[in-house]
Backbone as a printed PyTorch tensor [residue, N CA C, xyz], in Angstrom:
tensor([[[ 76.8120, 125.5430, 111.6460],
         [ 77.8800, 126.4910, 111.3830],
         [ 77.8060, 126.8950, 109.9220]],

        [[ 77.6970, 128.2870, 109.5070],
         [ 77.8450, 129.0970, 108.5380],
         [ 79.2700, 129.3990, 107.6990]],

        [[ 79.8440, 129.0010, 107.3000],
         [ 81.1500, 129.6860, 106.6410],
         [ 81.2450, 130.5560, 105.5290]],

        [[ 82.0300, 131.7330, 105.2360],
         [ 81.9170, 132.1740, 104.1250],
         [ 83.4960, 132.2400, 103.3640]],

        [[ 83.6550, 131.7100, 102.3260],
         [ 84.9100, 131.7110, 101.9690],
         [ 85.6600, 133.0400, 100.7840]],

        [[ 86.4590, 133.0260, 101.0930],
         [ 86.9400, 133.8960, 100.1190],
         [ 86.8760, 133.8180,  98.7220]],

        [[ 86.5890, 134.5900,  97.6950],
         [ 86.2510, 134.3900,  96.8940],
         [ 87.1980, 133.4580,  96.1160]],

        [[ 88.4560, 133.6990,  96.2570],
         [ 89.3360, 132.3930,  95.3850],
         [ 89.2390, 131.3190,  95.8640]],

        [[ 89.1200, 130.8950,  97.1940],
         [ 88.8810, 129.6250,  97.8320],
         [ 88.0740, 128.9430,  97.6430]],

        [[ 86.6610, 129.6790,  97.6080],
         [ 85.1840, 128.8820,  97.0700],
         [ 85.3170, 128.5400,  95.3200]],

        [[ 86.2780, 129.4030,  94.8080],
         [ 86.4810, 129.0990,  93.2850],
         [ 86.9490, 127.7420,  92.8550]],

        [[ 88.4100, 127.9090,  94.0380],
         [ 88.8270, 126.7930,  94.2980],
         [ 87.9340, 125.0020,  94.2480]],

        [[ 87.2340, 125.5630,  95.6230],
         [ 86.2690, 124.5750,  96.2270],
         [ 85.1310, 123.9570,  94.8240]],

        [[ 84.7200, 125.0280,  94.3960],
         [ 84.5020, 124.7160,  93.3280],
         [ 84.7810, 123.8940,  91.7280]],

        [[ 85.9000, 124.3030,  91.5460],
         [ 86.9800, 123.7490,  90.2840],
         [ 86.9360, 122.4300,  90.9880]],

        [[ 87.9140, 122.1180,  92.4300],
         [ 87.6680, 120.5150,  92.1660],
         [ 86.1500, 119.8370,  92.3840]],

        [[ 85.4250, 120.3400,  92.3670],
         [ 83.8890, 119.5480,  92.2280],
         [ 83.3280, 119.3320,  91.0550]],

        [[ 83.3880, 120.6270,  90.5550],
         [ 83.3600, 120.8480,  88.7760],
         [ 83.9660, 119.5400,  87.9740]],

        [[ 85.3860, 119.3170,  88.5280],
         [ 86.6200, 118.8530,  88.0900],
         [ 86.0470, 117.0270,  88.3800]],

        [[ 85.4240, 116.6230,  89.1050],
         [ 84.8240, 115.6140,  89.0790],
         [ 85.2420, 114.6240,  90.5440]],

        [[ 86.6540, 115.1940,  90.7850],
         [ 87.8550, 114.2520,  91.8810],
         [ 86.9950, 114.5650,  93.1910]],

        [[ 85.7420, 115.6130,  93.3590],
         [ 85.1800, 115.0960,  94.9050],
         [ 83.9820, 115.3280,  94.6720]],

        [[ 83.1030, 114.7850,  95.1290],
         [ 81.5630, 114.6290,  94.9400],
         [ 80.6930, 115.9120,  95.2190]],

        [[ 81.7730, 116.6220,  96.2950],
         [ 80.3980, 117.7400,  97.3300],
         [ 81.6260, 118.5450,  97.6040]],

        [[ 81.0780, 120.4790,  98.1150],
         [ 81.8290, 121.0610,  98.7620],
         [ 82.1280, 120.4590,  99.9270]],

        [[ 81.6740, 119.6290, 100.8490],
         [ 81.9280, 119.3790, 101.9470],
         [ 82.9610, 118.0960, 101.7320]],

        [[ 83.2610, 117.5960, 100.8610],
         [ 84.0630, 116.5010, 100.7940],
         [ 85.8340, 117.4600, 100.3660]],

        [[ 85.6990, 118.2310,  99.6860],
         [ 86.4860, 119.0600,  99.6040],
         [ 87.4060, 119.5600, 101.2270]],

        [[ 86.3400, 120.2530, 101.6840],
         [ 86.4290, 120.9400, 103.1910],
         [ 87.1760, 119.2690, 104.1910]],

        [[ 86.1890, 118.8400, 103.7100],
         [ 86.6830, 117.4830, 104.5000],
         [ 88.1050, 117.1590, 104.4910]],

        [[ 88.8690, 116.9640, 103.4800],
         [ 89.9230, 116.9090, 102.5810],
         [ 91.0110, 117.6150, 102.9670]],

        [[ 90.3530, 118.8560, 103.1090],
         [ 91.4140, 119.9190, 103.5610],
         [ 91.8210, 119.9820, 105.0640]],

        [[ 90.3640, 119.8750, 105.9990],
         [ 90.6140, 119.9160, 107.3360],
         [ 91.5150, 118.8040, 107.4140]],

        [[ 91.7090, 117.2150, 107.3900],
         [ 92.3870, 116.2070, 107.4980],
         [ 93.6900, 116.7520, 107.3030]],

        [[ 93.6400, 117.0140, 105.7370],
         [ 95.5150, 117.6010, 105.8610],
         [ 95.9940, 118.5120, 106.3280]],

        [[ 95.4170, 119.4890, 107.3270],
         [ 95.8340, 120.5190, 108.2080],
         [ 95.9760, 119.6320, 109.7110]],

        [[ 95.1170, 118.5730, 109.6490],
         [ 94.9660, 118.0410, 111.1410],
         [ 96.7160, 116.9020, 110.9010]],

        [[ 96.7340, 116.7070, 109.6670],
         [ 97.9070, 115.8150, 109.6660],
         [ 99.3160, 116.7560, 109.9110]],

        [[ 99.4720, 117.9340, 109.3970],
         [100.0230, 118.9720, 109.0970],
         [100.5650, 119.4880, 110.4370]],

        [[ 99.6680, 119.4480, 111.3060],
         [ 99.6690, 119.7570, 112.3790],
         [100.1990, 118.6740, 113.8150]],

        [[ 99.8770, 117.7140, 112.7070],
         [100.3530, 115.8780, 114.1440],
         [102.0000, 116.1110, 113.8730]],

        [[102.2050, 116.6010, 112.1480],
         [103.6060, 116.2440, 112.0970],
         [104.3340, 117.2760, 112.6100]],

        [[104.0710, 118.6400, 112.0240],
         [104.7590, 119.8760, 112.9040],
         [104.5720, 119.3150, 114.6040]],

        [[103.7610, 119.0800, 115.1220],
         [104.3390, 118.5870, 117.3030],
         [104.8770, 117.4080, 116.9970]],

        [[105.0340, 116.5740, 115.7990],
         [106.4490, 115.3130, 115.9350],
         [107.7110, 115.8010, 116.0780]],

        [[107.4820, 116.9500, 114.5790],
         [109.1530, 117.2980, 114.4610],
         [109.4220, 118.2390, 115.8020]],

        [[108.1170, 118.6300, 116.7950],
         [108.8080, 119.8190, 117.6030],
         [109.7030, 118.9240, 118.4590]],

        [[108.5680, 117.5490, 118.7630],
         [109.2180, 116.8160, 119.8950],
         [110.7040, 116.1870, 119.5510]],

        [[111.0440, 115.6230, 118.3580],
         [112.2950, 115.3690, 117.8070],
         [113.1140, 116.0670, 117.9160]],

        [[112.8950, 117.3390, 117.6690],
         [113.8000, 118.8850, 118.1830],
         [114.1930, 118.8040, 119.4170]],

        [[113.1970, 118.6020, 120.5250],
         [113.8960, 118.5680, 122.0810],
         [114.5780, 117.3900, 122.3300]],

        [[113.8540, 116.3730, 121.9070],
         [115.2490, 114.9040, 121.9840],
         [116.3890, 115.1980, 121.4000]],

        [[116.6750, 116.0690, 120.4060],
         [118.0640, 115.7830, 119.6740],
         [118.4730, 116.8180, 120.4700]],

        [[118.1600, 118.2770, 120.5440],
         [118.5160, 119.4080, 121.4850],
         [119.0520, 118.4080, 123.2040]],

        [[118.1690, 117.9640, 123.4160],
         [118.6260, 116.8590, 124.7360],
         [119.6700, 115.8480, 124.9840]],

        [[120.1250, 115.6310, 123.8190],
         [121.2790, 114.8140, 123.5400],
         [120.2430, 112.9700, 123.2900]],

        [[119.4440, 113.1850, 123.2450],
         [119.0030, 112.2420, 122.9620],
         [118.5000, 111.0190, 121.6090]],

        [[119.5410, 110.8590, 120.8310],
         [119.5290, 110.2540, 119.8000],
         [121.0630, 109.5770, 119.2740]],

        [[120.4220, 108.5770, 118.5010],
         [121.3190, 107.8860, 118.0540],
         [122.1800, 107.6670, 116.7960]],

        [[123.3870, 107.3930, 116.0610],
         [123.7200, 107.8520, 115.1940],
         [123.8250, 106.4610, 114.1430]],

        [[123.4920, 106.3710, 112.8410],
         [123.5540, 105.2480, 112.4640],
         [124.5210, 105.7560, 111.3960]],

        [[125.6380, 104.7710, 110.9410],
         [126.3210, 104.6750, 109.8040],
         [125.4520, 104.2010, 108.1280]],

        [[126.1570, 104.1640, 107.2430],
         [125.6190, 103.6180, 106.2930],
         [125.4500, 102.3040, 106.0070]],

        [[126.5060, 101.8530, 106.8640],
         [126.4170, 100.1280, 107.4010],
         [125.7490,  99.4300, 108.2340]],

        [[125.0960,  99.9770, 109.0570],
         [123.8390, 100.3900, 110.5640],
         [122.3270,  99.7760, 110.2800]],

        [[122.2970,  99.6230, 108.9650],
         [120.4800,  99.1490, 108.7250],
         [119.6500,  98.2920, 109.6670]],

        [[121.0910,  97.0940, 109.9690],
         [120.5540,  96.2710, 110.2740],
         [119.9820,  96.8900, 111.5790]],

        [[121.0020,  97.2680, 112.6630],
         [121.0480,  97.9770, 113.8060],
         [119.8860,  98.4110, 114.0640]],

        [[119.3290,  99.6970, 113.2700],
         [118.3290, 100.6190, 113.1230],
         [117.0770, 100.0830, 113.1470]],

        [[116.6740,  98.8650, 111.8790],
         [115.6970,  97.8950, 112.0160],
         [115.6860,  97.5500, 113.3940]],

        [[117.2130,  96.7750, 114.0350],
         [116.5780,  95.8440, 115.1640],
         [115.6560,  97.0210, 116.5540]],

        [[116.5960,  98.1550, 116.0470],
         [115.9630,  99.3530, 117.0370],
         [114.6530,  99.8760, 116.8580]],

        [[114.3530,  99.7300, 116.3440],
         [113.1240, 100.4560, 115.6610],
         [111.9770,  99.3350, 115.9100]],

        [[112.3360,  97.4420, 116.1220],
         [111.7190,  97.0570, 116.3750],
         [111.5270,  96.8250, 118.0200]],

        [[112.8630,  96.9300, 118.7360],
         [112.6080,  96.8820, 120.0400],
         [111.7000,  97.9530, 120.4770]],

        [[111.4860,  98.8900, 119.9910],
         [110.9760, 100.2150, 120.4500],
         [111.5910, 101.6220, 120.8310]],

        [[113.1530, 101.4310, 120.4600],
         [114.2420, 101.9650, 120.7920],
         [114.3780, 103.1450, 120.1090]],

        [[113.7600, 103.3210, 118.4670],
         [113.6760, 104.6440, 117.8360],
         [111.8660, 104.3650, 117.0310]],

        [[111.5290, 105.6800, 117.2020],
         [110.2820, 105.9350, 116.9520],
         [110.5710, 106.2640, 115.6060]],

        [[109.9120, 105.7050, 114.5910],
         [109.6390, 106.7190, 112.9800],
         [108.3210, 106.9470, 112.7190]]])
């Protein structure tokens, strides 16, 4: 696969290689795809959190609740 980048992007791609913090353009690219792939796990978390709370499905903790929340969170009861 061939890519051609835009000229500020490859500038980009460039400066941090120049800059010393990644070895190769492809470690760069590397770098970037990951935090779009993470970017992307968390945007379908928060969608799915959206339909549980839209669903009535969640729970409400006070400021006094920690303990609660811990023990929930370890039964399997709330996902973080």
């Amino acid at each position: 696969m061939s890519i051609v980048l835009p000229p500020e992007f490859e500038a980009l791609v460039n400066l941090r290689v120049a800059s010393g913090e990644y070895a190769s353009e492809q470690d760069v690219l590397r770098t970037t795809f990951n935090l779009f792939q993470r970017r992307e796990d968390r945007l379908a978390h928060i969608g799915e959190g959206t339909q549980q709370f839209r669903a009535g499905q969640f729970q409400e903790y006070g400021e006094n609740d920690r303990e609660r929340f811990l023990a929930n969170v370890a039964d399997g009861e709330v996902a973080i």
